[in-house]
Coordinates of C-alpha atoms in Angstrom, one line a residue:
M719 CA 5.9 -1.6 -37.4
S720 CA 4.4 0.5 -34.6
V721 CA 1.0 -0.5 -33.2
A722 CA -1.0 2.2 -31.5
M723 CA -2.2 1.1 -28.0
T724 CA -5.6 1.9 -26.6
A725 CA -6.0 3.8 -23.3
A726 CA -6.9 0.5 -21.7
E727 CA -3.8 -1.2 -23.0
R728 CA -1.6 1.7 -21.9
A729 CA -3.2 1.5 -18.4
H730 CA -2.6 -2.2 -18.2
R731 CA 1.1 -1.8 -19.2
R732 CA 1.7 0.9 -16.6
A733 CA 0.0 -1.3 -13.9
V734 CA 2.3 -4.2 -14.8
E735 CA 5.5 -2.2 -15.2
T736 CA 5.3 0.2 -12.2
N737 CA 7.1 -1.1 -9.1
L738 CA 4.8 -1.8 -6.2
P739 CA 5.9 1.0 -3.8
D740 CA 5.4 3.7 -6.5
L741 CA 2.1 2.2 -7.6
V742 CA 0.8 2.2 -4.0
R743 CA 2.1 5.7 -3.4
V744 CA 0.2 7.1 -6.4
L745 CA -3.0 5.3 -5.4
D746 CA -2.6 6.5 -1.8
E747 CA -2.4 10.1 -3.0
A748 CA -5.3 9.8 -5.4
L749 CA -7.8 7.6 -3.4
G750 CA -6.7 8.2 0.1
R751 CA -5.2 5.7 2.5
S752 CA -8.5 4.4 4.0
L753 CA -10.1 3.6 0.7
L754 CA -6.9 2.0 -0.6
A755 CA -6.6 -0.1 2.5
H756 CA -10.3 -1.1 2.1
I757 CA -9.7 -2.2 -1.5
A758 CA -6.6 -4.2 -0.5
G759 CA -8.3 -5.7 2.5
V760 CA -5.6 -4.5 4.9
D761 CA -5.1 -2.0 7.8
P762 CA -4.2 1.5 6.7
K763 CA -0.9 1.3 8.5
T764 CA 0.0 -1.6 6.1
I765 CA -0.3 0.8 3.1
G766 CA 2.5 3.0 4.7
R767 CA 4.7 -0.1 5.0
W768 CA 4.1 -1.0 1.4
I769 CA 5.0 2.6 0.3
D770 CA 8.2 2.5 2.4
A771 CA 9.0 -1.0 0.9
K772 CA 9.2 -2.4 4.4
Q773 CA 6.6 -5.0 3.6
A774 CA 5.1 -6.4 0.3
P775 CA 1.5 -7.4 -0.2
R776 CA 0.6 -11.0 -0.7
A777 CA 1.0 -11.6 -4.4
D778 CA -2.1 -13.8 -4.6
V779 CA -4.6 -11.3 -3.3
A780 CA -3.7 -7.8 -2.3
E781 CA -1.2 -7.1 -5.1
A782 CA -3.7 -8.1 -7.8
R783 CA -6.3 -5.8 -6.2
I784 CA -3.8 -2.9 -6.0
R785 CA -2.6 -3.4 -9.6
T786 CA -6.2 -3.6 -10.9
A787 CA -7.1 -0.4 -9.0
F788 CA -4.1 1.4 -10.5
Q789 CA -5.1 0.2 -14.0
V790 CA -8.6 1.4 -13.5
M791 CA -7.4 4.8 -12.2
Q792 CA -5.1 5.2 -15.2
M793 CA -8.0 4.5 -17.6
L794 CA -10.2 7.0 -15.8
L795 CA -7.6 9.7 -15.7
V796 CA -7.4 9.8 -19.5
R797 CA -10.5 12.0 -19.4
D798 CA -11.6 12.6 -15.8
S799 CA -10.2 14.4 -12.7
E800 CA -8.9 12.7 -9.6
H801 CA -12.1 13.8 -7.9
T802 CA -14.2 11.9 -10.4
V803 CA -11.9 8.9 -10.2
R804 CA -12.3 8.7 -6.4
A805 CA -16.1 9.2 -6.8
W806 CA -16.2 6.4 -9.4
F807 CA -14.5 4.0 -7.0
I808 CA -16.9 4.7 -4.1
G809 CA -20.2 5.2 -6.0
L810 CA -22.8 2.5 -6.7
N811 CA -22.2 1.2 -10.2
P812 CA -25.0 -0.2 -12.3
Q813 CA -22.5 -2.4 -14.2
L814 CA -21.6 -4.1 -10.9
D815 CA -25.2 -4.7 -9.7
D816 CA -25.1 -1.4 -7.8
T817 CA -22.0 -2.3 -5.9
A818 CA -19.2 0.2 -5.5
P819 CA -16.1 -0.7 -7.5
A820 CA -14.0 -0.5 -4.3
E821 CA -16.2 -3.2 -2.8
A822 CA -16.1 -5.3 -6.0
L823 CA -12.3 -5.1 -6.0
R824 CA -12.1 -6.1 -2.4
A825 CA -14.3 -9.1 -3.2
G826 CA -12.0 -10.1 -6.0
Q827 CA -14.2 -9.2 -8.9
L828 CA -11.3 -7.8 -10.8
R829 CA -12.5 -8.7 -14.3
E830 CA -16.0 -7.3 -13.6
V831 CA -14.5 -4.0 -12.5
I832 CA -12.4 -3.7 -15.7
V833 CA -15.5 -4.3 -17.7
A834 CA -17.4 -1.6 -15.7
V835 CA -14.6 1.0 -16.2
K836 CA -14.5 0.2 -19.9
S837 CA -18.2 0.7 -20.1
F838 CA -18.0 4.0 -18.2
T839 CA -15.2 5.4 -20.3
L840 CA -16.9 4.5 -23.6
A841 CA -20.2 6.1 -22.5
G842 CA -18.6 9.5 -21.9

């Protein structure tokens, strides 16, 4: 029996199954190196090392932020342009007490960001 997956479930699956260098490369192209480095809490040069697979993020912190950012991006891209996706990450979000999702991700509020993106995609 085939079970239809929601956009959120497909985004989660892609975030889990995509290898880290490819995932970081896609985020780097969509969000920009500075914003991605801010979300991950690292220097922008570190992003380049992750893409080249010369270094891996710490699994306990940075990788979770990166994978969540990728999941969010995939959920937004179902209906929005990359421009809107980037704007969503940096704009003040009422679901996050007027904190930008990029800031919330950096602060480790992963679940809260997922709830905010679900609210945003359902409202549109």
